[in-house]
Tab-separated table of C-alpha atoms in Angstrom:
chain	number	residue	atom	x	y	z
A	19	UNK	CA	-32.629	-239.990	153.287
A	20	UNK	CA	-34.987	-240.214	149.523
A	21	UNK	CA	-36.425	-243.956	149.350
A	22	UNK	CA	-36.088	-244.925	145.651
A	23	UNK	CA	-39.657	-246.679	144.879
A	24	UNK	CA	-41.555	-248.981	142.595
A	25	UNK	CA	-44.823	-246.905	141.363
A	26	UNK	CA	-47.583	-248.002	143.582
A	27	UNK	CA	-49.925	-248.604	140.629
A	28	UNK	CA	-47.662	-249.505	137.699
A	29	UNK	CA	-49.480	-253.295	137.293
A	30	UNK	CA	-51.711	-255.344	139.230
A	31	UNK	CA	-50.072	-257.141	141.651
A	32	UNK	CA	-53.282	-259.443	142.157
A	33	UNK	CA	-52.309	-261.058	138.310
A	34	UNK	CA	-48.986	-260.475	138.399
A	35	UNK	CA	-47.457	-261.020	141.963
A	36	UNK	CA	-43.789	-259.974	141.872
A	37	UNK	CA	-41.247	-258.466	139.524
A	38	UNK	CA	-37.246	-258.445	139.378
A	39	UNK	CA	-34.487	-255.765	139.304
A	40	UNK	CA	-33.385	-256.890	135.950
A	41	UNK	CA	-30.242	-254.186	136.150
A	42	UNK	CA	-28.721	-252.214	138.320
A	43	UNK	CA	-26.734	-249.157	136.346
A	44	UNK	CA	-25.262	-247.759	139.527
A	45	UNK	CA	-23.446	-249.430	141.721
A	46	UNK	CA	-23.953	-249.033	145.905
A	47	UNK	CA	-21.780	-246.048	147.350
A	48	UNK	CA	-22.180	-244.268	143.699
A	49	UNK	CA	-23.238	-240.514	143.452
A	50	UNK	CA	-26.105	-239.799	141.260
A	51	UNK	CA	-27.577	-237.248	139.613
A	52	UNK	CA	-31.303	-236.719	139.542
A	53	UNK	CA	-32.981	-237.839	137.391
A	54	UNK	CA	-30.446	-240.520	136.081
A	55	UNK	CA	-31.734	-243.786	135.199
A	56	UNK	CA	-30.843	-245.928	138.244
A	57	UNK	CA	-32.159	-249.634	137.589
A	58	UNK	CA	-34.382	-251.273	135.323
A	59	UNK	CA	-37.280	-253.440	136.579
A	60	UNK	CA	-38.996	-256.369	134.794
A	61	UNK	CA	-42.076	-257.434	134.713
A	62	UNK	CA	-43.336	-260.332	132.838
A	63	UNK	CA	-42.758	-258.833	129.200
A	64	UNK	CA	-42.687	-255.053	130.422
A	65	UNK	CA	-39.577	-253.009	131.192
A	66	UNK	CA	-38.945	-250.036	133.586
A	67	UNK	CA	-36.861	-248.089	133.695
A	68	UNK	CA	-36.522	-246.490	137.418
A	69	UNK	CA	-35.243	-242.782	137.879
A	70	UNK	CA	-33.299	-241.342	140.691
A	71	UNK	CA	-35.751	-238.692	142.756
A	72	UNK	CA	-33.121	-236.636	143.859
A	73	UNK	CA	-29.359	-236.342	143.957
A	74	UNK	CA	-27.516	-238.859	146.145
A	75	UNK	CA	-25.292	-241.562	147.155
A	76	UNK	CA	-26.944	-244.666	146.578
A	77	UNK	CA	-27.693	-247.116	148.989
A	78	UNK	CA	-29.010	-250.319	146.931
A	79	UNK	CA	-32.116	-252.243	148.788
A	80	UNK	CA	-32.917	-254.640	146.314
A	81	UNK	CA	-30.084	-256.305	144.796
A	82	UNK	CA	-30.148	-257.283	140.443
A	83	UNK	CA	-32.061	-260.337	140.492
A	84	UNK	CA	-33.699	-259.581	143.553
A	85	UNK	CA	-37.715	-259.483	143.490
A	86	UNK	CA	-40.212	-256.231	144.234
A	87	UNK	CA	-43.937	-255.366	144.267
A	88	UNK	CA	-45.546	-252.256	143.440
A	89	UNK	CA	-44.669	-249.899	146.658
A	90	UNK	CA	-41.486	-251.428	146.956
A	91	UNK	CA	-38.358	-249.408	148.066
A	92	UNK	CA	-35.483	-250.739	146.169
A	93	UNK	CA	-32.830	-248.141	147.514
A	94	UNK	CA	-32.237	-244.934	149.029
A	95	UNK	CA	-30.665	-241.571	148.394
A	96	UNK	CA	-28.279	-240.262	150.643
A	97	UNK	CA	-27.998	-236.832	150.439
A	98	UNK	CA	-25.258	-234.682	151.707
B	19	UNK	CA	-56.967	-241.968	125.532
B	20	UNK	CA	-55.741	-239.041	124.377
B	21	UNK	CA	-57.840	-236.324	123.196
B	22	UNK	CA	-56.779	-233.909	121.186
B	23	UNK	CA	-53.608	-235.225	120.004
B	24	UNK	CA	-53.948	-237.190	116.608
B	25	UNK	CA	-50.693	-239.873	116.636
B	26	UNK	CA	-48.624	-240.356	113.987
B	27	UNK	CA	-48.535	-243.550	111.727
B	28	UNK	CA	-45.234	-243.510	110.983
B	29	UNK	CA	-44.355	-246.699	108.624
B	30	UNK	CA	-40.931	-247.804	108.384
B	31	UNK	CA	-38.459	-250.809	106.396
B	32	UNK	CA	-35.564	-250.796	107.590
B	33	UNK	CA	-32.419	-252.814	105.803
B	34	UNK	CA	-31.462	-254.596	108.925
B	35	UNK	CA	-33.593	-255.705	111.867
B	36	UNK	CA	-31.358	-253.870	114.188
B	37	UNK	CA	-31.621	-251.088	112.599
B	38	UNK	CA	-35.441	-251.048	112.823
B	39	UNK	CA	-35.041	-252.131	116.762
B	40	UNK	CA	-33.033	-249.153	117.363
B	41	UNK	CA	-36.115	-246.938	115.929
B	42	UNK	CA	-38.422	-248.566	118.288
B	43	UNK	CA	-36.415	-248.627	120.979
B	44	UNK	CA	-35.807	-244.420	120.595
B	45	UNK	CA	-39.457	-243.964	119.245
B	46	UNK	CA	-40.514	-242.670	123.091
B	47	UNK	CA	-37.888	-239.507	122.605
B	48	UNK	CA	-39.928	-237.811	119.816
B	49	UNK	CA	-42.901	-237.697	122.305
B	50	UNK	CA	-43.720	-234.200	123.823
B	51	UNK	CA	-46.792	-232.082	124.684
B	52	UNK	CA	-47.115	-231.773	120.807
B	53	UNK	CA	-47.166	-234.628	120.121
B	54	UNK	CA	-47.860	-237.534	123.193
B	55	UNK	CA	-48.468	-240.181	120.965
B	56	UNK	CA	-46.513	-242.021	118.360
B	57	UNK	CA	-47.401	-245.522	116.243
B	58	UNK	CA	-44.475	-246.827	114.555
B	59	UNK	CA	-45.047	-249.698	112.025
B	60	UNK	CA	-42.043	-251.226	110.250
B	61	UNK	CA	-40.621	-254.112	108.545
B	62	UNK	CA	-37.211	-255.228	108.113
B	63	UNK	CA	-35.202	-258.453	106.719
B	64	UNK	CA	-35.264	-261.154	109.387
B	65	UNK	CA	-33.321	-261.914	112.619
B	66	UNK	CA	-34.172	-263.353	115.991
B	67	UNK	CA	-34.786	-260.608	118.479
B	68	UNK	CA	-34.038	-261.955	122.362
B	69	UNK	CA	-35.549	-261.045	125.590
B	70	UNK	CA	-32.861	-260.028	128.713
B	71	UNK	CA	-32.845	-263.479	130.243
B	72	UNK	CA	-31.954	-264.915	127.040
B	73	UNK	CA	-28.781	-263.396	127.516
B	74	UNK	CA	-27.931	-265.806	130.312
B	75	UNK	CA	-28.189	-268.961	128.490
B	76	UNK	CA	-25.755	-271.773	128.993
B	77	UNK	CA	-24.284	-271.823	125.518
B	78	UNK	CA	-25.566	-268.028	124.156
B	79	UNK	CA	-22.254	-267.929	121.749
B	80	UNK	CA	-22.498	-271.358	119.875
B	81	UNK	CA	-26.358	-270.290	119.385
B	82	UNK	CA	-25.485	-266.807	118.015
B	83	UNK	CA	-23.355	-268.806	115.513
B	84	UNK	CA	-25.924	-271.270	114.342
B	85	UNK	CA	-28.433	-268.976	114.051
B	86	UNK	CA	-26.159	-266.628	112.296
B	87	UNK	CA	-24.656	-269.099	109.761
B	88	UNK	CA	-28.781	-269.430	108.714
B	89	UNK	CA	-29.227	-265.876	108.278
B	90	UNK	CA	-30.853	-265.333	111.112
B	91	UNK	CA	-28.665	-262.496	113.161
B	92	UNK	CA	-29.118	-262.182	117.089
B	93	UNK	CA	-30.622	-258.826	118.859
B	94	UNK	CA	-31.353	-258.332	121.892
B	95	UNK	CA	-34.224	-255.683	123.141
B	96	UNK	CA	-35.300	-253.927	125.807
B	97	UNK	CA	-38.337	-254.637	126.704
B	98	UNK	CA	-39.065	-257.962	127.994
B	99	UNK	CA	-40.038	-261.532	127.213
B	100	UNK	CA	-37.864	-264.294	125.062
B	101	UNK	CA	-36.596	-264.886	121.597
B	102	UNK	CA	-38.999	-263.593	119.059
B	103	UNK	CA	-38.183	-264.340	115.019
B	104	UNK	CA	-38.833	-261.306	112.829
B	105	UNK	CA	-38.863	-260.967	109.154
B	106	UNK	CA	-40.146	-259.338	105.880
B	107	UNK	CA	-43.839	-261.764	106.338
B	108	UNK	CA	-43.818	-260.131	110.590
B	109	UNK	CA	-45.130	-256.862	110.870
B	110	UNK	CA	-43.550	-255.122	114.023
B	111	UNK	CA	-45.789	-252.096	115.707
B	112	UNK	CA	-44.583	-249.762	119.013
B	113	UNK	CA	-47.125	-247.371	120.741
B	114	UNK	CA	-45.341	-245.051	122.146
B	115	UNK	CA	-47.111	-241.784	124.338
B	116	UNK	CA	-46.663	-240.035	127.320
B	117	UNK	CA	-48.434	-241.934	130.856
B	118	UNK	CA	-50.836	-240.085	132.348
B	119	UNK	CA	-50.210	-240.818	136.207
B	120	UNK	CA	-52.965	-243.409	136.469
B	121	UNK	CA	-51.717	-245.170	133.198
B	122	UNK	CA	-50.627	-248.533	134.539
B	123	UNK	CA	-49.004	-251.608	132.388
B	124	UNK	CA	-52.701	-253.303	131.323
B	125	UNK	CA	-53.463	-249.931	130.286
B	126	UNK	CA	-50.913	-249.420	127.752
B	127	UNK	CA	-51.368	-253.434	126.494
B	128	UNK	CA	-54.965	-252.710	125.856
B	129	UNK	CA	-54.258	-249.883	123.653
B	130	UNK	CA	-52.502	-251.807	121.492
B	131	UNK	CA	-54.583	-254.729	121.522
B	132	UNK	CA	-57.410	-253.310	120.656
B	133	UNK	CA	-55.695	-251.516	117.941
B	134	UNK	CA	-55.185	-254.662	116.371
B	135	UNK	CA	-58.522	-256.044	117.316
B	136	UNK	CA	-60.088	-253.410	115.141
B	137	UNK	CA	-57.756	-254.146	112.465
B	138	UNK	CA	-58.708	-257.792	112.795
B	139	UNK	CA	-62.705	-257.274	113.156
B	140	UNK	CA	-62.390	-255.552	109.716
B	141	UNK	CA	-61.317	-259.483	108.224
B	142	UNK	CA	-64.057	-260.970	110.663
B	143	UNK	CA	-61.949	-262.165	113.285
B	144	UNK	CA	-61.962	-261.853	116.571
B	145	UNK	CA	-58.732	-262.125	118.462
B	146	UNK	CA	-58.462	-264.012	121.776
B	147	UNK	CA	-56.020	-262.384	124.089
B	148	UNK	CA	-54.030	-264.673	127.206
B	149	UNK	CA	-50.785	-266.260	126.777
B	150	UNK	CA	-49.900	-268.848	124.719
B	151	UNK	CA	-47.855	-270.747	126.886
B	152	UNK	CA	-46.549	-273.369	124.453
B	153	UNK	CA	-45.792	-270.543	121.695
B	154	UNK	CA	-42.936	-268.754	121.436
B	155	UNK	CA	-42.191	-265.635	123.923
B	156	UNK	CA	-45.256	-266.087	125.648
B	157	UNK	CA	-47.109	-263.759	127.851
B	158	UNK	CA	-50.265	-262.593	128.991
B	159	UNK	CA	-51.027	-260.180	126.773
B	160	UNK	CA	-50.430	-262.371	123.321
B	161	UNK	CA	-53.178	-262.492	120.886
B	162	UNK	CA	-54.450	-265.443	119.284
B	163	UNK	CA	-56.929	-267.362	116.890
B	164	UNK	CA	-57.861	-270.240	117.818
B	165	UNK	CA	-55.808	-270.608	120.478
B	166	UNK	CA	-52.505	-270.541	118.215
B	167	UNK	CA	-49.991	-267.160	118.611
B	168	UNK	CA	-50.658	-264.282	116.139
B	169	UNK	CA	-48.378	-262.000	118.003
B	170	UNK	CA	-46.997	-260.837	121.302
B	171	UNK	CA	-46.642	-257.706	123.209
B	172	UNK	CA	-43.756	-256.323	125.082
B	173	UNK	CA	-43.458	-252.995	126.935
B	174	UNK	CA	-40.859	-250.600	128.033
B	175	UNK	CA	-41.266	-247.759	130.672
B	176	UNK	CA	-39.165	-244.763	130.401
B	177	UNK	CA	-39.302	-241.343	132.614
B	178	UNK	CA	-37.990	-238.011	130.854
B	179	UNK	CA	-38.186	-235.875	134.059
B	180	UNK	CA	-41.391	-236.118	135.543
B	181	UNK	CA	-42.877	-237.227	132.520
B	182	UNK	CA	-43.496	-241.063	132.455
B	183	UNK	CA	-43.238	-242.671	128.492
B	184	UNK	CA	-44.769	-245.924	127.612
B	185	UNK	CA	-43.987	-247.996	124.220
B	186	UNK	CA	-46.364	-250.963	123.208
B	187	UNK	CA	-44.940	-252.686	120.939
B	188	UNK	CA	-46.027	-256.008	119.136
B	189	UNK	CA	-44.629	-258.677	116.551
B	190	UNK	CA	-47.454	-259.634	114.325
B	191	UNK	CA	-47.306	-262.431	111.937
B	192	UNK	CA	-48.907	-261.407	108.827
B	193	UNK	CA	-47.566	-264.154	106.400
B	194	UNK	CA	-44.658	-265.406	107.848
B	195	UNK	CA	-44.469	-268.948	107.387
B	196	UNK	CA	-44.942	-270.825	110.965
B	197	UNK	CA	-42.736	-273.422	110.601
B	198	UNK	CA	-39.527	-271.142	109.298
B	199	UNK	CA	-40.514	-269.176	113.058
B	200	UNK	CA	-40.936	-272.466	115.022
B	201	UNK	CA	-37.591	-273.677	113.486
B	202	UNK	CA	-35.557	-270.381	114.182
B	203	UNK	CA	-36.957	-270.607	117.707
B	204	UNK	CA	-36.253	-274.281	118.377
B	205	UNK	CA	-33.079	-274.242	117.010
B	206	UNK	CA	-31.831	-271.063	118.662
B	207	UNK	CA	-32.606	-272.683	122.041
B	208	UNK	CA	-31.111	-276.123	121.409
B	209	UNK	CA	-27.863	-274.817	120.481
B	210	UNK	CA	-27.864	-272.561	123.517
B	211	UNK	CA	-28.473	-275.781	125.520
B	212	UNK	CA	-31.447	-274.327	127.028
B	213	UNK	CA	-33.746	-276.632	124.638
B	214	UNK	CA	-37.704	-275.817	124.826
B	215	UNK	CA	-39.883	-277.541	121.543
B	216	UNK	CA	-41.451	-274.712	119.869
B	217	UNK	CA	-44.210	-276.286	117.314
B	218	UNK	CA	-45.359	-274.688	113.982
B	219	UNK	CA	-49.253	-275.760	115.247
B	220	UNK	CA	-49.161	-273.358	118.109
B	221	UNK	CA	-48.805	-270.385	115.672
B	222	UNK	CA	-50.590	-268.738	112.770
B	223	UNK	CA	-50.827	-265.960	110.654
B	224	UNK	CA	-53.516	-263.936	108.877
B	225	UNK	CA	-52.552	-264.804	105.679
B	226	UNK	CA	-53.381	-268.304	106.986
B	227	UNK	CA	-56.592	-267.607	108.788
B	228	UNK	CA	-58.226	-265.517	106.121
B	229	UNK	CA	-56.456	-267.111	103.367
B	230	UNK	CA	-59.269	-265.143	100.787
B	231	UNK	CA	-57.762	-261.862	101.694
B	232	UNK	CA	-54.200	-262.657	100.851
B	233	UNK	CA	-53.048	-260.302	103.459
B	234	UNK	CA	-49.741	-258.503	103.119
B	235	UNK	CA	-47.968	-256.127	105.149
B	236	UNK	CA	-49.643	-253.124	103.468
B	237	UNK	CA	-52.721	-254.038	103.060
B	238	UNK	CA	-52.721	-254.419	107.005
B	239	UNK	CA	-51.188	-251.688	107.738
B	240	UNK	CA	-53.869	-249.473	105.325
B	241	UNK	CA	-57.084	-251.179	107.581
B	242	UNK	CA	-54.794	-250.427	110.288
B	243	UNK	CA	-55.326	-246.458	108.992
B	244	UNK	CA	-58.753	-246.865	107.501
B	245	UNK	CA	-59.438	-248.412	111.130
B	246	UNK	CA	-58.035	-244.956	112.574
B	247	UNK	CA	-59.716	-242.935	110.463
B	248	UNK	CA	-63.200	-244.225	111.009
B	249	UNK	CA	-62.517	-244.258	114.880
B	250	UNK	CA	-62.611	-247.757	115.287
B	251	UNK	CA	-60.375	-247.792	117.904
B	252	UNK	CA	-59.920	-246.259	121.717
B	253	UNK	CA	-57.219	-243.916	120.097
B	254	UNK	CA	-58.304	-240.351	118.126
B	255	UNK	CA	-59.979	-240.739	115.062
B	256	UNK	CA	-57.339	-238.878	112.893
B	257	UNK	CA	-53.760	-239.377	112.251
B	258	UNK	CA	-51.147	-238.988	109.052
B	259	UNK	CA	-49.206	-240.958	107.773
B	260	UNK	CA	-45.443	-241.006	107.069
B	261	UNK	CA	-44.092	-243.305	104.290
B	262	UNK	CA	-41.810	-245.981	104.402
B	263	UNK	CA	-38.381	-244.115	105.258
B	264	UNK	CA	-40.077	-241.436	107.382
B	265	UNK	CA	-38.072	-239.130	104.920
B	266	UNK	CA	-41.265	-237.862	103.023
B	267	UNK	CA	-44.068	-237.645	104.706
B	268	UNK	CA	-47.347	-237.610	103.364
B	269	UNK	CA	-50.380	-236.061	104.993
B	270	UNK	CA	-53.458	-238.274	104.460
B	271	UNK	CA	-56.753	-236.722	105.279
B	272	UNK	CA	-58.337	-239.072	106.798
């Protein structure tokens, strides 16, 4: 199992507490290859593409429009 | 700062804003170890570029019809924010770079804001950074004069393998009429059944701020190149310029 996380240092949570998951590009349960763009976050006027850190079966933790903070786990990738 | 890797300043003009936006959104794809920073400046005929959230407005089709009939085609960008009009009097800038491990969103915004501030200083202007809440497409990295919005910044991060690529974009009002821009945005939201007032008094242009300079996009870009050449920004002190279409690249000794 590999966590898909929002990078810890991506933004200053003291200035902007939260972002949102603007899009998921794969459905829950989809098989995704390593490096695939899984989701797009929106933080104020910044968008951030989240890539799959490993291949596996996608298990979405934070749905579309759900809120995230730096370090949030937004999904998990099940291997095998 | 990226040391030892001078950025390319690419000056390009497009026959449609859609082509320019596509170029901007693909800019980071040209980054690599030999070219870790690219600065694109582009111009195109008028269009209204929407943010992702605008695509969910109640009556987007009606707004699209109204704006297109008025000569403002609608586009949607991948970076954040809301509707932003572009056109011949506005200049679109995009700074694409490979992001080091500890590089933050604010660091990216700060780089491009610094470039713009350096050019503003050459006109004797001190740009302000901070949200212009009543202007269109407000954001924490708005650039203003006397509280009136002059430029808005947005950003897109992508991953390519182990590389993190960030493109920070600015839409700068060089000489466009604030009344025209405000009317475009207000018309869009009214027809989209999500009215939000947009007063021209919340907007500014460089040409208005320093009328004695008769600022044009071309003149602004020359000052930007001069500023880079003179090391008055946080970016490397040399660059080369590709003129207009990008097809003929003119290397300029700086």
